[in-house]
Short mmCIF file of C-alpha atoms in Angstrom, two decimals:
data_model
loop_
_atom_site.label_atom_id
_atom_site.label_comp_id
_atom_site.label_asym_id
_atom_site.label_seq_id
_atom_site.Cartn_x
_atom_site.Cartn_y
_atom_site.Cartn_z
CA UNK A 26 185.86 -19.39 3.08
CA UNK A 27 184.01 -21.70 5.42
CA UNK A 28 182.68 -25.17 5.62
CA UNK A 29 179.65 -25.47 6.88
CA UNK A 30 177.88 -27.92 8.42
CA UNK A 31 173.40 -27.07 9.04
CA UNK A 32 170.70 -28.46 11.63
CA UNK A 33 169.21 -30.67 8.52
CA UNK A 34 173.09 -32.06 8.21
CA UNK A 35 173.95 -30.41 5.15
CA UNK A 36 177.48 -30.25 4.36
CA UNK A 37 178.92 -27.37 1.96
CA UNK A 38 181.14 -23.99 1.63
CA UNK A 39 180.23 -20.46 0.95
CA UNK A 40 182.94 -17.20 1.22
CA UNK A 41 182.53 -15.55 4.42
CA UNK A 42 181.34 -12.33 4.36
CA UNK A 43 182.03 -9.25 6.42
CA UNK A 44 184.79 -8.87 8.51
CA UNK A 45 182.47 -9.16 12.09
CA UNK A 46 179.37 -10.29 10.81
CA UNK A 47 177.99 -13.82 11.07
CA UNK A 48 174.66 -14.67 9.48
CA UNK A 49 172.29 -15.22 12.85
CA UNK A 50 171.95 -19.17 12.30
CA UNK A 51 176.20 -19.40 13.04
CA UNK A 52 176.03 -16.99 15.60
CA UNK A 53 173.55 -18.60 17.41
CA UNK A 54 175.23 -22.21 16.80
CA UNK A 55 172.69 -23.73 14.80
CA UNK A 56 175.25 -24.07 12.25
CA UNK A 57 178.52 -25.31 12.75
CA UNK A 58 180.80 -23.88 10.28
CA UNK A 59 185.15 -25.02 9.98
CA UNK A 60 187.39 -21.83 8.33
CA UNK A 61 189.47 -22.98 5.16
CA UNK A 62 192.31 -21.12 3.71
CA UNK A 63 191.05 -18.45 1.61
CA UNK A 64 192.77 -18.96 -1.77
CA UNK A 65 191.40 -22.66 -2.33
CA UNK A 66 189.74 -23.81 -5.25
CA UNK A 67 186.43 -25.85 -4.96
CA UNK A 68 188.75 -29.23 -5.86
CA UNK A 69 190.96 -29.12 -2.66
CA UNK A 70 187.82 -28.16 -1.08
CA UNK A 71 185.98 -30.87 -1.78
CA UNK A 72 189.03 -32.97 -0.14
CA UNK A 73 189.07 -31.14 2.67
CA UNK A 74 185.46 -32.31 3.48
CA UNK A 75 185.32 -35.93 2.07
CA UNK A 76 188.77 -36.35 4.26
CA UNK A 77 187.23 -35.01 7.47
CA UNK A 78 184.04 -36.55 7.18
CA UNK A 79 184.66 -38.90 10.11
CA UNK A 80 184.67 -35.30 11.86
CA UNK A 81 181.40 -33.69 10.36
CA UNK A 82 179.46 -36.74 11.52
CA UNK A 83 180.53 -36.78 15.05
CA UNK A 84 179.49 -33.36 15.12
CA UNK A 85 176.48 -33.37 13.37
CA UNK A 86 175.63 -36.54 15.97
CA UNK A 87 176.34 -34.99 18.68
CA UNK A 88 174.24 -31.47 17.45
CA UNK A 89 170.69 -30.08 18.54
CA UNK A 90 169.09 -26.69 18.45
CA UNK A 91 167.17 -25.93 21.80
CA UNK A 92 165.17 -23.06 23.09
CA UNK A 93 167.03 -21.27 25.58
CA UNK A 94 164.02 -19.20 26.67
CA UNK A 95 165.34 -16.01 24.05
CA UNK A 96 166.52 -17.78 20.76
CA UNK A 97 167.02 -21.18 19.48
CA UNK A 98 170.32 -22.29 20.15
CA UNK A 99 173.04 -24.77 18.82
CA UNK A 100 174.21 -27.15 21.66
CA UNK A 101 176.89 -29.93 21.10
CA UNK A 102 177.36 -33.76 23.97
CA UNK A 103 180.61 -33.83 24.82
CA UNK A 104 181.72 -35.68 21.97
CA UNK A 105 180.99 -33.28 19.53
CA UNK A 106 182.38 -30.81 21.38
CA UNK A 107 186.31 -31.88 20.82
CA UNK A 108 186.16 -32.41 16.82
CA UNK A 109 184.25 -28.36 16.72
CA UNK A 110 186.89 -27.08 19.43
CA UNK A 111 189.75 -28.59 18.22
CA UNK A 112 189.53 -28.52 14.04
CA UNK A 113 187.87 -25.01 13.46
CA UNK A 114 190.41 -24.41 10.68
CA UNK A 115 191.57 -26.05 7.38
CA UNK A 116 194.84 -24.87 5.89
CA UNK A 117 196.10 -26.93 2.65
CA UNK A 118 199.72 -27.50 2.35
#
């Protein structure tokens, strides 16, 4: 399961799917997306994201999609880049 965070700033979770495959937008960075332990119900879900959300915003601030002369591209300032790089996964306890 991931969290995943979009170019328009919309926040949610789908089930990953595939074992290699990413859907073009993540793979490209235009959206962000956090892994969450696997077995968790939408409720604990739902706290993981309204208890990070200090998180999502600095990365969706700190967020644009640029041309990079072959494909549109996510690209994160600085300070986005620490909350993305150092939170990509959500385990519950």
């Amino acid at each position: 399961m991931v969290i995943s965070l979009d170019t328009d700033g919309t926040l949610g979770h789908r089930f990953a799917m595939g074992i290699n495959g990413y859907p073009e937008d993540e793979w490209h960075g235009r959206t962000l997306t956090w892994s969450v332990q696997a077995n968790l119900r939408a409720e604990p879900v739902k706290e993981v994201i309204l208890g990070h959300l200090a998180l999502f915003r600095r990365a969706r601030r700190g967020h644009t999609v640029v041309w990079d002369g072959r494909n549109y591209v996510g690209q994160l300032t600085r300070s986005a880049q620490k909350p993305c790089r150092t939170s990509r996964t959500f385990w519950m306890v």
